[in-house]
Amino acid sequence: MSLVDGNEEGDYLSYKIAVLADIHGNHEALKSVLKHIDGTGDVEHIYCLGDLIGVGYQTNEVLDKLFSRNDISFVRGNHDQDVLSIIDGEKPNSKGEEREHHHWIASNLNPSFIPKLRSIPYTLRRQINGVSFLFLHYHMKKEPQFLPVNYDPSIDELEKLYHHEQSKVVCFGHHHVVHHFKNDHQLFINPGALGCSHNPTAQYATITVGDKGNINTSFFEVPYDPTDFLQGYEQLQVPARDFILTNFYGNQHIK
């Protein structure tokens, strides 16, 4: 399914990017999305908005797939940071079952991926076809402190958060649902969670910047088969699996 906003007609020098968020260690969903992106043939670059790992358990498969490509830029998410904190012998922000889960993820992480994870910044700023973009995992007061999730956001609240921000387009994730807010001078995009859904679909977005600075945004839901992935939680005895399967995947494994 796609939802399209804008008009590309006449944009002969347009530049298209894909925006992914919240892969959450789900290699099956990631493979389907990358195949879908590669099949379009016109995406110039991919921006990944953090939470590459955690929740899902396919950490090494996801990182191997992502880091093997040279067309992806990353920002760091809270799950990425919590796992790195554990690896560095520091106290993560996660608690209870979530912290136990992060310890399990850290203990199963291929050490060769750690330097690359550590190199990922919290924010990226880019000029794309003359339009300024800000990429981050979620709203922050200051690095590395993410604000609590606002489950009922509005354009007025986003304007207040970013009233000093000069970027015309702000892309973020963390809250796993699609956001598309705009006013006369800014556009706020959340592509939705790629790796966590109560349906067997993986979400992402594309943003096309035209030669005159006009912007076209499309949202996609790519179908995939999550059966083996969901069954793996029990087979591997992944910590917090009951909570994860219920709250992040809607117990699809028993439907």
PDB file of N, CA and C in Angstrom, residues 5-6 155 159 180-188:
ATOM      1  N   ASP A   5       1.808  12.035  -1.356  1.00  0.00           N
ATOM      2  CA  ASP A   5       1.502  13.429  -1.119  1.00  0.00           C
ATOM      3  C   ASP A   5       2.352  14.281  -2.045  1.00  0.00           C
ATOM      4  N   GLY A   6       1.757  15.162  -2.818  1.00  0.00           N
ATOM      5  CA  GLY A   6       2.549  16.049  -3.668  1.00  0.00           C
ATOM      6  C   GLY A   6       2.464  15.665  -5.130  1.00  0.00           C
ATOM      7  N   ILE A 155       0.715  19.440  15.021  1.00  0.00           N
ATOM      8  CA  ILE A 155       1.635  20.352  14.346  1.00  0.00           C
ATOM      9  C   ILE A 155       2.036  21.491  15.281  1.00  0.00           C
ATOM     10  N   GLU A 159       5.857  22.384  16.151  1.00  0.00           N
ATOM     11  CA  GLU A 159       6.373  23.732  15.892  1.00  0.00           C
ATOM     12  C   GLU A 159       7.081  24.293  17.122  1.00  0.00           C
ATOM     13  N   HIS A 180       2.739  12.599   9.519  1.00  0.00           N
ATOM     14  CA  HIS A 180       2.927  13.464   8.352  1.00  0.00           C
ATOM     15  C   HIS A 180       2.280  14.803   8.687  1.00  0.00           C
ATOM     16  N   PHE A 181       3.087  15.706   9.236  1.00  0.00           N
ATOM     17  CA  PHE A 181       2.614  17.029   9.628  1.00  0.00           C
ATOM     18  C   PHE A 181       3.361  18.079   8.820  1.00  0.00           C
ATOM     19  N   LYS A 182       2.667  19.119   8.394  1.00  0.00           N
ATOM     20  CA  LYS A 182       3.348  20.179   7.673  1.00  0.00           C
ATOM     21  C   LYS A 182       2.646  21.518   7.914  1.00  0.00           C
ATOM     22  N   ASN A 183       3.461  22.566   7.811  1.00  0.00           N
ATOM     23  CA  ASN A 183       2.943  23.922   7.830  1.00  0.00           C
ATOM     24  C   ASN A 183       3.543  24.663   6.634  1.00  0.00           C
ATOM     25  N   ASP A 184       3.563  25.967   6.684  1.00  0.00           N
ATOM     26  CA  ASP A 184       4.037  26.723   5.525  1.00  0.00           C
ATOM     27  C   ASP A 184       5.537  26.621   5.305  1.00  0.00           C
ATOM     28  N   HIS A 185       6.286  26.228   6.348  1.00  0.00           N
ATOM     29  CA  HIS A 185       7.741  26.252   6.206  1.00  0.00           C
ATOM     30  C   HIS A 185       8.441  24.973   6.651  1.00  0.00           C
ATOM     31  N   GLN A 186       7.729  23.999   7.241  1.00  0.00           N
ATOM     32  CA  GLN A 186       8.375  22.769   7.690  1.00  0.00           C
ATOM     33  C   GLN A 186       7.493  21.555   7.442  1.00  0.00           C
ATOM     34  N   LEU A 187       8.177  20.419   7.284  1.00  0.00           N
ATOM     35  CA  LEU A 187       7.513  19.130   7.095  1.00  0.00           C
ATOM     36  C   LEU A 187       8.096  18.154   8.118  1.00  0.00           C
ATOM     37  N   PHE A 188       7.225  17.438   8.835  1.00  0.00           N
ATOM     38  CA  PHE A 188       7.647  16.480   9.854  1.00  0.00           C
ATOM     39  C   PHE A 188       7.175  15.089   9.427  1.00  0.00           C
TER      40      PHE A 188
END
